[in-house]
Amino acid sequence: LIEVQDITKTYIMGDSEVHALRGVSLGVEHGEYVAVMGPSGSGKSTLMHLIGCLDRPSTGHYTLDGTPVEDLDDVALSALRNRKISFVFQSFNLISQLSVAENVEVPLIYRGTPREEREQLAAQKLASVGLAHRRNHRPNELSGGECQRVAIARALVSDPDIVLADEPTGNLDTKTGEEVMAILAELNDSGTTIVMVTHDIVKAKHAKRLVQMSDGKIDRQLVGEEK
Amino acid sequence: LIEVQDITKTYIMGDSEVHALRGVSLGVEHGEYVAVMGPSGSGKSTLMHLIGCLDRPSTGHYTLDGTPVEDLDDVALSALRNRKISFVFQSFNLISQLSVAENVEVPLIYRGTPREEREQLAAQKLASVGLAHRRNHRPNELSGGECQRVAIARALVSDPDIVLADEPTGNLDTKTGEEVMAILAELNDSGTTIVMVTHDIVKAKHAKRLVQMSDGKIDRQLVGEEK
Ligand SMILES: Nc1ncnc2c1ncn2[C@@H]1O[C@H](COP(=O)(O)OP(=O)(O)OP(=O)(O)O)[C@@H](O)[C@H]1O
Ligand SMILES: Nc1ncnc2c1ncn2[C@@H]1O[C@H](COP(=O)(O)OP(=O)(O)OP(=O)(O)O)[C@@H](O)[C@H]1O
Ligand SMILES: [Mg+2]
Ligand SMILES: [Mg+2]
């Protein structure tokens, strides 16, 4: 489903270069659940943005569900991404002018889902993260962990093929974090492919494969019992 | 040093009320190191904002270093806060138009520190969080954990009496998180009072006292061995 081949990503700033990814190759099958760990700055979010078609590699190839991403222009890439992928961002990226419920509905607006169905699905997902009672509030009226949960509800609402979750429990206490892990596990059981960045080895154990990065590269991958 | 008596904080939104704090009392001595834990939405950040003089309670009393905060107008409160308290925010609150080094210098600009001394102190603190090489970059060019570390460096630069750290390691891997904990421990050894919100019981063990909140109240406090 996800085929990343020898990708690099270099940011050029004035006269200095930041090599965020230095040659990364990774394959993810349909229905897999992969955790990505590594030190701060090692390239995890950058890799997630490339996999999520939010950015393009500097060199290397990326094939998503059989389509080589380099063959698509920005419009086509956007369309592919909106159809297949949902993102939980490390910094949530909620829209401050919209209510919590409206934020969760945004992916369905892009899909042209009728209003009544949209509101119902959003209400359901908000309830699943325990925030139905805050539906009319704005993001700046929520705690850090509440914002994170709204971002998670938004990622679930379009029933995506792939969920890319960048540190989805970083702002959550253990109990709430485990509730989110249960939602992701259920999603994976029903066939959704999940790639999750986490700093928490306990959360990583929910995944079936662990990818460890450092300094823009993949160091090793652990499967099953070895995790 | 910090004396919070029976404070409440209620947010009124249209026809609904959110009782963020429902009667919290807490005392923190000079030089103490207190960890605050609790579920998402339990009122931790709200309590930190009140202790940090960034907001006022709805009811109750707060005395900071002998001064009842309700006796001060906003200007005087700001001045007291800038003199005594440094904040590491849950969402970092970096200024996107300033470079990393300039962000770290901001508290010293408020204090009128001469430019050469300011630049030197900022460089030192940036080095202590491993980010000297990114001094000329902007916050939106940094990873989540790198932003968090810049926020930490900024809190250290004015050699504050009190550091209020709201989930300072939420975006950091274990190793980088422990480096931050070492910095805070060193600071506490040299007399700085620290109140730290964390979701990570391992990080909480660095503190000498643990305050557990839920639903806008303090449930219990654990000291020394019981933590
Ligand atoms: N400006 C605001 N307006 C309305 N409600 C608010 C506002 N700020 C916070 N709240 C609410 O007050 C309660 C406590 O919020 P607070 O940010 O203190 O929680 P927290 O313990 O820090 O949570 P987290 O662990 O998720 O960061 C939450 O229910 C939150 O939604
Ligand atoms: N837009 C950008 N311009 C320049 N450098 C960037 C940019 N975005 C990321 N970087 C750099 O690329 C490197 C990898 O960043 P990335 O966000 O992928 O790290 P990460 O592994 O997600 O870290 P964290 O655990 O701290 O979130 C970092 O050194 C970062 O500063
Ligand atoms: Mg990241
Ligand atoms: Mg908080």
Coordinates of C-alpha atoms and ligand atoms in Angstrom, one line a residue:
Chain A
L1 CA 0.0 0.0 0.0
I2 CA 2.7 2.4 1.0
E3 CA 6.1 2.0 -0.7
V4 CA 8.9 4.4 0.1
Q5 CA 12.2 4.0 -1.7
D6 CA 15.4 5.6 -0.7
I7 CA 13.8 9.0 0.0
T8 CA 15.7 12.0 1.2
K9 CA 14.5 15.4 2.3
T10 CA 16.8 18.4 2.6
Y11 CA 15.7 21.8 3.8
I12 CA 17.9 24.6 2.4
M13 CA 18.1 27.7 4.6
G14 CA 20.3 30.4 3.4
D15 CA 23.7 28.9 3.4
S16 CA 23.0 26.0 5.7
E17 CA 21.3 22.7 4.8
V18 CA 19.2 20.5 7.1
H19 CA 19.1 16.8 6.1
A20 CA 15.9 15.8 7.6
L21 CA 15.8 12.4 5.8
R22 CA 19.0 10.8 4.5
G23 CA 17.8 7.8 2.6
V24 CA 14.7 6.1 4.0
S25 CA 13.0 3.0 2.6
L26 CA 9.9 1.5 4.1
G27 CA 7.0 -0.7 2.9
V28 CA 3.6 -0.8 4.7
E29 CA 1.0 -3.5 3.7
H30 CA -2.7 -3.0 3.7
G31 CA -4.1 -3.4 7.2
E32 CA -0.7 -3.1 8.9
Y33 CA -0.2 -1.2 12.2
V34 CA 3.3 0.3 12.4
A35 CA 4.8 2.4 15.2
V36 CA 7.7 4.8 14.5
M37 CA 10.0 5.9 17.3
G38 CA 13.2 7.9 17.5
P39 CA 14.8 11.0 19.1
S40 CA 13.5 14.5 18.8
G41 CA 14.5 15.8 15.3
S42 CA 15.3 12.4 13.8
G43 CA 12.8 12.9 10.9
K44 CA 9.6 11.2 12.1
S45 CA 7.2 14.0 11.3
T46 CA 9.0 14.7 8.0
L47 CA 8.6 11.0 7.0
M48 CA 4.9 11.2 8.0
H49 CA 4.3 14.3 5.9
L50 CA 5.9 12.6 2.9
I51 CA 3.9 9.4 3.3
G52 CA 0.8 11.6 3.8
C53 CA 1.4 13.4 0.5
L54 CA 1.6 16.8 2.3
D55 CA 5.1 17.3 1.0
R56 CA 7.4 15.8 -1.6
P57 CA 10.8 14.1 -1.2
S58 CA 13.9 15.8 -2.4
T59 CA 15.1 12.5 -4.0
G60 CA 13.7 9.0 -4.1
H61 CA 10.4 7.4 -4.9
Y62 CA 7.1 7.1 -3.2
T63 CA 4.3 4.8 -4.5
L64 CA 0.9 5.0 -2.8
D65 CA -1.6 2.2 -3.5
G66 CA 0.2 1.5 -6.8
T67 CA 0.4 5.2 -7.9
P68 CA 3.9 6.7 -8.2
V69 CA 3.4 10.1 -6.4
E70 CA 5.9 11.9 -8.6
D71 CA 3.5 11.4 -11.6
L72 CA 0.8 13.5 -9.9
D73 CA 0.6 17.2 -10.0
D74 CA -0.4 19.0 -6.8
V75 CA -4.1 18.9 -7.5
A76 CA -4.2 15.2 -8.2
L77 CA -1.9 14.5 -5.2
S78 CA -4.3 16.5 -2.9
A79 CA -7.3 14.5 -4.3
L80 CA -5.6 11.2 -3.7
R81 CA -4.6 12.2 -0.1
N82 CA -8.1 13.4 0.8
R83 CA -9.6 10.1 -0.5
K84 CA -7.2 7.7 1.3
I85 CA -5.4 9.3 4.2
S86 CA -6.3 10.9 7.5
F87 CA -3.8 12.8 9.5
V88 CA -3.5 13.4 13.3
F89 CA -0.9 16.2 13.5
Q90 CA 1.7 16.6 16.2
S91 CA 0.4 20.2 16.8
F92 CA -3.3 19.3 16.1
N93 CA -3.8 22.0 13.4
L94 CA -7.4 22.7 14.4
I95 CA -9.1 25.7 12.8
S96 CA -9.6 28.3 15.6
Q97 CA -12.5 30.1 13.9
L98 CA -14.6 26.9 13.7
S99 CA -16.4 25.1 16.6
V100 CA -15.2 21.7 17.7
A101 CA -18.0 19.9 15.9
E102 CA -17.3 21.9 12.7
N103 CA -13.6 21.0 12.9
V104 CA -14.5 17.3 13.0
E105 CA -16.8 17.8 10.0
V106 CA -14.2 19.4 7.8
P107 CA -13.0 16.1 6.0
L108 CA -16.7 15.3 5.2
I109 CA -17.2 18.8 3.7
Y110 CA -14.3 18.0 1.3
R111 CA -16.1 14.8 0.4
G112 CA -19.4 16.5 -0.2
T113 CA -21.2 14.5 2.5
P114 CA -24.7 15.8 3.0
R115 CA -25.1 18.0 6.1
E116 CA -27.3 15.8 8.2
E117 CA -25.1 12.7 7.8
R118 CA -22.0 14.9 8.4
E119 CA -23.4 16.2 11.7
Q120 CA -24.3 12.7 12.8
L121 CA -20.9 11.2 12.0
A122 CA -19.1 14.1 13.7
A123 CA -21.2 13.7 16.8
Q124 CA -20.5 10.0 16.9
K125 CA -16.7 10.4 16.7
L126 CA -16.7 13.3 19.2
A127 CA -18.6 11.0 21.6
S128 CA -16.0 8.2 21.1
V129 CA -13.3 10.6 22.4
G130 CA -15.4 11.8 25.3
L131 CA -16.0 15.3 24.0
A132 CA -19.6 15.4 22.9
H133 CA -20.4 18.0 25.6
R134 CA -17.8 20.5 24.1
R135 CA -19.1 20.4 20.5
N136 CA -20.0 24.1 20.3
H137 CA -16.8 25.4 21.9
R138 CA -13.7 26.7 20.1
P139 CA -10.3 25.1 20.1
N140 CA -8.8 27.9 22.2
E141 CA -11.3 27.1 24.9
L142 CA -10.0 23.5 25.2
S143 CA -7.2 21.9 27.2
G144 CA -4.2 20.6 25.3
G145 CA -5.4 17.0 25.6
E146 CA -8.9 18.0 24.5
C147 CA -7.5 19.6 21.3
Q148 CA -5.6 16.4 20.7
R149 CA -8.7 14.3 21.0
V150 CA -10.7 16.6 18.6
A151 CA -7.8 16.1 16.1
I152 CA -8.2 12.4 16.5
A153 CA -12.0 12.5 16.1
R154 CA -11.5 14.5 12.9
A155 CA -9.1 11.9 11.5
L156 CA -11.7 9.1 12.1
V157 CA -14.8 10.7 10.7
S158 CA -14.1 10.0 7.0
D159 CA -13.5 6.3 7.6
P160 CA -10.1 6.5 6.0
D161 CA -8.0 3.7 4.4
I162 CA -4.8 5.0 6.2
V163 CA -4.5 6.9 9.4
L164 CA -1.2 8.7 10.0
A165 CA -1.0 9.7 13.7
D166 CA 1.9 11.9 14.8
E167 CA 2.3 11.5 18.5
P168 CA -1.5 11.2 19.1
T169 CA -1.2 10.7 22.9
G170 CA 1.6 13.2 23.8
N171 CA -0.8 15.5 25.7
L172 CA -2.9 12.8 27.2
D173 CA -2.8 11.1 30.6
T174 CA -2.3 7.4 30.7
K175 CA -6.0 6.5 31.0
T176 CA -7.2 8.8 28.2
G177 CA -4.2 7.7 26.1
E178 CA -5.2 4.1 26.4
E179 CA -8.8 5.0 25.3
V180 CA -7.3 6.5 22.2
M181 CA -5.1 3.3 21.7
A182 CA -8.3 1.2 21.9
I183 CA -10.0 3.3 19.2
L184 CA -6.9 2.8 17.0
A185 CA -6.8 -0.9 17.7
E186 CA -10.5 -1.2 16.8
L187 CA -9.9 0.7 13.6
N188 CA -7.0 -1.5 12.7
D189 CA -9.1 -4.6 13.3
S190 CA -11.7 -3.3 10.8
G191 CA -8.9 -3.0 8.1
T192 CA -7.6 0.5 8.5
T193 CA -3.8 0.8 7.9
I194 CA -2.1 2.8 10.8
V195 CA 1.3 4.4 11.0
M196 CA 1.8 6.1 14.4
V197 CA 4.7 8.1 15.6
T198 CA 5.1 7.9 19.4
H199 CA 7.7 8.6 22.1
D200 CA 6.0 6.1 24.4
I201 CA 7.2 2.5 24.2
V202 CA 4.0 1.4 26.0
K203 CA 1.8 2.8 23.3
A204 CA 4.2 1.5 20.6
K205 CA 3.4 -2.1 21.8
H206 CA -0.1 -1.8 20.4
A207 CA 1.4 -1.8 16.9
K208 CA 2.6 -5.0 15.1
R209 CA 5.9 -3.6 13.9
L210 CA 8.2 -1.0 15.3
V211 CA 10.4 1.2 13.2
Q212 CA 13.3 3.0 15.0
M213 CA 14.8 6.1 13.4
S214 CA 17.7 8.3 14.2
D215 CA 19.3 11.2 12.4
G216 CA 17.2 11.0 9.3
K217 CA 17.5 7.2 8.8
I218 CA 15.8 4.0 9.8
D219 CA 18.1 2.1 12.3
R220 CA 16.1 -1.1 12.7
Q221 CA 12.7 -2.6 12.6
L222 CA 11.3 -5.0 15.2
V223 CA 8.4 -7.3 14.6
G224 CA 6.1 -9.3 17.0
E225 CA 7.7 -10.6 20.1
E226 CA 11.0 -8.7 19.8
K227 CA 9.1 -5.4 20.3
Chain B
L1 CA 6.2 31.3 48.3
I2 CA 3.1 30.2 46.5
E3 CA -0.1 30.1 48.6
V4 CA -3.3 29.2 46.8
Q5 CA -6.5 29.2 48.9
D6 CA -9.8 27.6 47.8
I7 CA -9.6 29.0 44.3
T8 CA -12.2 28.4 41.6
K9 CA -12.2 29.1 37.9
T10 CA -15.4 29.1 35.9
Y11 CA -15.6 29.8 32.2
I12 CA -19.0 31.0 31.1
M13 CA -19.8 30.3 27.5
G14 CA -23.2 31.4 26.4
D15 CA -25.6 29.4 28.5
S16 CA -23.1 26.8 29.6
E17 CA -20.5 26.9 32.4
V18 CA -17.2 25.1 32.5
H19 CA -16.0 24.6 36.1
A20 CA -12.3 24.3 35.4
L21 CA -11.3 24.6 39.0
R22 CA -13.7 23.8 41.8
G23 CA -11.9 24.8 45.0
V24 CA -8.2 24.2 45.0
S25 CA -5.8 24.9 47.8
L26 CA -2.1 24.4 47.5
G27 CA 1.1 25.7 49.2
V28 CA 4.5 25.6 47.6
E29 CA 7.6 26.5 49.7
H30 CA 10.7 28.3 48.4
G31 CA 12.9 25.7 46.6
E32 CA 10.3 23.0 46.3
Y33 CA 9.9 20.7 43.3
V34 CA 6.2 19.7 42.8
A35 CA 4.8 17.6 40.1
V36 CA 1.1 17.9 39.1
M37 CA -0.7 15.0 37.4
G38 CA -4.2 14.2 36.4
P39 CA -6.5 13.3 33.5
S40 CA -6.9 15.5 30.4
G41 CA -9.2 18.4 31.2
S42 CA -8.8 18.1 35.0
G43 CA -7.6 21.7 35.4
K44 CA -3.8 21.4 35.5
S45 CA -3.0 24.1 32.9
T46 CA -5.7 26.4 34.4
L47 CA -4.1 26.0 37.8
M48 CA -0.7 26.8 36.3
H49 CA -2.0 29.9 34.6
L50 CA -3.4 31.2 37.9
I51 CA -0.2 30.4 39.8
G52 CA 1.7 32.1 37.0
C53 CA -0.4 35.3 37.2
L54 CA -1.5 34.9 33.6
D55 CA -5.1 34.8 34.7
R56 CA -7.1 35.5 37.8
P57 CA -9.3 33.1 39.9
S58 CA -13.1 33.5 39.8
T59 CA -13.1 33.1 43.6
G60 CA -10.5 32.4 46.3
H61 CA -7.2 33.9 47.2
Y62 CA -3.7 33.7 45.8
T63 CA -0.6 35.0 47.6
L64 CA 2.7 35.1 45.8
D65 CA 5.8 35.7 47.9
G66 CA 3.7 37.5 50.5
T67 CA 1.8 39.7 48.0
P68 CA -2.0 39.0 47.7
V69 CA -2.4 39.0 43.9
E70 CA -6.0 40.5 44.1
D71 CA -4.4 43.7 45.5
L72 CA -2.5 44.2 42.2
D73 CA -3.8 45.8 39.0
D74 CA -2.9 44.1 35.7
V75 CA 0.2 46.2 35.2
A76 CA 1.6 45.5 38.6
L77 CA 0.7 41.8 38.3
S78 CA 2.6 41.6 34.9
A79 CA 5.6 43.2 36.5
L80 CA 5.6 40.8 39.4
R81 CA 5.2 37.8 37.1
N82 CA 8.1 38.9 34.8
R83 CA 10.4 39.3 37.8
K84 CA 9.7 36.0 39.5
I85 CA 8.2 33.5 37.1
S86 CA 9.2 31.7 34.0
F87 CA 6.7 29.6 32.0
V88 CA 7.1 26.6 29.7
F89 CA 3.7 26.4 27.9
Q90 CA 2.0 23.2 26.9
S91 CA 1.8 24.6 23.3
F92 CA 5.2 26.4 23.5
N93 CA 3.9 29.8 22.5
L94 CA 7.0 30.7 20.4
I95 CA 6.9 33.8 18.3
S96 CA 6.9 32.7 14.7
Q97 CA 8.4 35.9 13.3
L98 CA 11.5 35.7 15.5
S99 CA 14.4 33.4 15.2
V100 CA 15.1 30.7 17.7
A101 CA 17.8 32.8 19.4
E102 CA 15.6 35.9 19.5
N103 CA 12.8 33.8 21.0
V104 CA 15.1 32.7 23.8
E105 CA 16.2 36.4 24.4
V106 CA 12.7 37.7 24.8
P107 CA 12.5 37.6 28.7
L108 CA 15.9 39.4 28.8
I109 CA 14.6 42.1 26.5
Y110 CA 11.8 42.7 29.0
R111 CA 14.4 43.0 31.8
G112 CA 16.5 45.5 29.8
T113 CA 19.5 43.2 29.7
P114 CA 22.2 44.7 27.5
R115 CA 22.4 43.1 24.0
E116 CA 25.8 41.4 24.3
E117 CA 25.0 39.8 27.6
R118 CA 21.5 38.8 26.3
E119 CA 23.0 37.1 23.2
Q120 CA 25.5 35.2 25.4
L121 CA 23.0 33.9 27.9
A122 CA 20.6 32.9 25.1
A123 CA 23.4 31.0 23.3
Q124 CA 24.3 29.2 26.6
K125 CA 20.8 28.1 27.2
L126 CA 20.2 27.0 23.6
A127 CA 23.4 24.9 23.9
S128 CA 22.1 23.3 27.1
V129 CA 19.1 21.9 25.2
G130 CA 21.2 20.9 22.2
L131 CA 20.0 23.5 19.7
A132 CA 22.8 25.9 19.3
H133 CA 23.1 24.9 15.6
R134 CA 19.5 26.0 14.9
R135 CA 19.7 29.6 16.4
N136 CA 19.0 31.4 13.2
H137 CA 16.0 29.2 12.2
R138 CA 12.3 30.0 12.7
P139 CA 9.9 28.0 14.9
N140 CA 8.0 26.7 11.9
E141 CA 11.3 25.1 10.7
L142 CA 11.7 23.0 13.8
S143 CA 10.3 19.7 14.9
G144 CA 7.8 19.5 17.7
G145 CA 10.4 18.4 20.2
E146 CA 12.8 21.1 19.1
C147 CA 10.1 23.8 19.6
Q148 CA 9.5 22.4 23.1
R149 CA 13.2 22.6 23.9
V150 CA 13.4 26.2 22.7
A151 CA 10.5 27.0 25.0
I152 CA 12.5 25.4 27.8
A153 CA 15.6 27.4 27.0
R154 CA 13.6 30.6 27.0
A155 CA 12.2 29.8 30.5
L156 CA 15.8 29.3 31.8
V157 CA 17.4 32.4 30.4
S158 CA 16.2 34.9 33.0
D159 CA 17.4 32.7 36.0
P160 CA 13.9 32.8 37.5
D161 CA 12.8 32.2 41.1
I162 CA 9.9 30.0 39.9
V163 CA 9.7 27.8 36.8
L164 CA 6.2 26.6 35.9
A165 CA 6.5 23.9 33.3
D166 CA 3.3 22.6 31.6
E167 CA 4.1 19.1 30.2
P168 CA 7.7 20.1 29.2
T169 CA 8.6 16.6 27.8
G170 CA 5.3 15.7 26.1
N171 CA 6.9 15.9 22.6
L172 CA 10.3 14.5 23.6
D173 CA 11.7 11.0 23.3
T174 CA 12.9 9.3 26.6
K175 CA 16.5 10.3 26.3
T176 CA 15.9 14.0 25.4
G177 CA 13.2 14.1 28.0
E178 CA 15.7 12.9 30.7
E179 CA 18.2 15.6 29.6
V180 CA 15.5 18.2 30.2
M181 CA 14.7 16.5 33.6
A182 CA 18.5 16.8 34.5
I183 CA 18.4 20.5 33.6
L184 CA 15.3 21.0 35.9
A185 CA 16.9 19.0 38.7
E186 CA 20.1 21.1 38.5
L187 CA 18.0 24.3 38.6
N188 CA 16.1 23.0 41.7
D189 CA 19.4 22.2 43.4
S190 CA 20.5 25.8 42.9
G191 CA 17.3 27.0 44.6
T192 CA 14.7 27.5 41.9
T193 CA 11.2 26.5 42.8
I194 CA 9.6 24.2 40.2
V195 CA 6.0 23.2 39.5
M196 CA 5.7 20.8 36.7
V197 CA 2.6 19.3 35.0
T198 CA 3.3 15.9 33.5
H199 CA 1.5 12.9 32.2
D200 CA 4.6 10.7 32.7
I201 CA 4.9 9.1 36.1
V202 CA 8.6 8.4 35.4
K203 CA 9.2 12.2 35.0
A204 CA 7.1 12.9 38.0
K205 CA 9.5 10.9 40.2
H206 CA 12.1 13.6 39.8
A207 CA 9.9 15.9 41.9
K208 CA 9.8 15.8 45.7
R209 CA 6.0 16.0 46.0
L210 CA 3.2 14.8 43.7
V211 CA -0.2 16.5 43.5
Q212 CA -2.9 14.5 41.8
M213 CA -5.9 16.3 40.3
S214 CA -9.2 15.3 38.8
D215 CA -12.2 17.2 37.7
G216 CA -11.1 20.6 38.9
K217 CA -9.9 19.5 42.4
I218 CA -6.9 18.1 44.1
D219 CA -7.5 14.5 45.0
R220 CA -4.4 13.7 47.0
Q221 CA -0.8 14.6 47.5
L222 CA 2.1 12.2 47.8
V223 CA 5.5 13.0 49.3
G224 CA 8.9 11.2 49.2
E225 CA 8.8 7.4 49.2
E226 CA 5.0 7.1 48.6
K227 CA 5.4 8.7 45.1
Ligands
LIG1 N1 -10.7 29.5 27.8 C1 -11.5 28.5 28.2 N2 -12.8 28.6 28.0 C2 -13.6 27.5 28.4 N3 -13.2 26.4 28.9 C3 -11.9 26.3 29.1 C4 -11.0 27.3 28.8 N4 -9.7 26.9 29.1 C5 -9.9 25.6 29.6 N5 -11.2 25.3 29.6 C6 -11.7 24.0 30.2 O1 -11.3 23.9 31.5 C7 -11.0 22.5 31.8 C8 -9.6 22.4 32.3 O2 -8.7 22.8 31.4 P1 -7.1 22.6 31.5 O3 -6.5 23.2 30.3 O4 -6.7 23.2 32.8 O5 -7.0 21.1 31.6 P2 -5.6 20.2 31.7 O6 -5.7 19.4 33.0 O7 -4.4 21.1 31.5 O8 -5.8 19.2 30.5 P3 -4.7 18.5 29.5 O9 -4.0 17.4 30.3 O10 -5.6 18.0 28.4 O11 -3.8 19.6 29.1 C9 -11.2 21.8 30.5 O12 -12.5 21.1 30.5 C10 -11.1 22.8 29.5 O13 -11.9 22.5 28.3
LIG2 N1 10.5 23.4 7.3 C1 11.7 23.0 7.8 N2 12.7 23.7 7.5 C2 13.9 23.4 8.0 N3 14.2 22.3 8.8 C3 13.1 21.6 9.1 C4 11.8 21.9 8.7 N4 11.0 20.9 9.2 C5 11.7 20.1 9.9 N5 13.0 20.5 9.9 C6 14.1 19.8 10.5 O1 14.2 18.5 10.1 C7 14.6 17.6 11.2 C8 13.6 16.5 11.3 O2 12.3 17.1 11.7 P1 11.1 16.3 12.2 O3 10.0 17.2 12.4 O4 10.8 15.2 11.1 O5 11.6 15.6 13.5 P2 10.8 14.6 14.5 O6 11.5 13.3 14.5 O7 9.3 14.6 14.2 O8 11.0 15.3 15.9 P3 10.1 15.4 17.2 O9 10.1 14.1 17.9 O10 10.8 16.5 17.9 O11 8.7 15.8 16.7 C9 14.7 18.5 12.4 O12 16.1 18.8 12.6 C10 14.0 19.7 12.0 O13 14.4 20.8 12.7
MG3 MG 7.7 15.4 15.2
MG4 MG -3.1 21.2 30.0

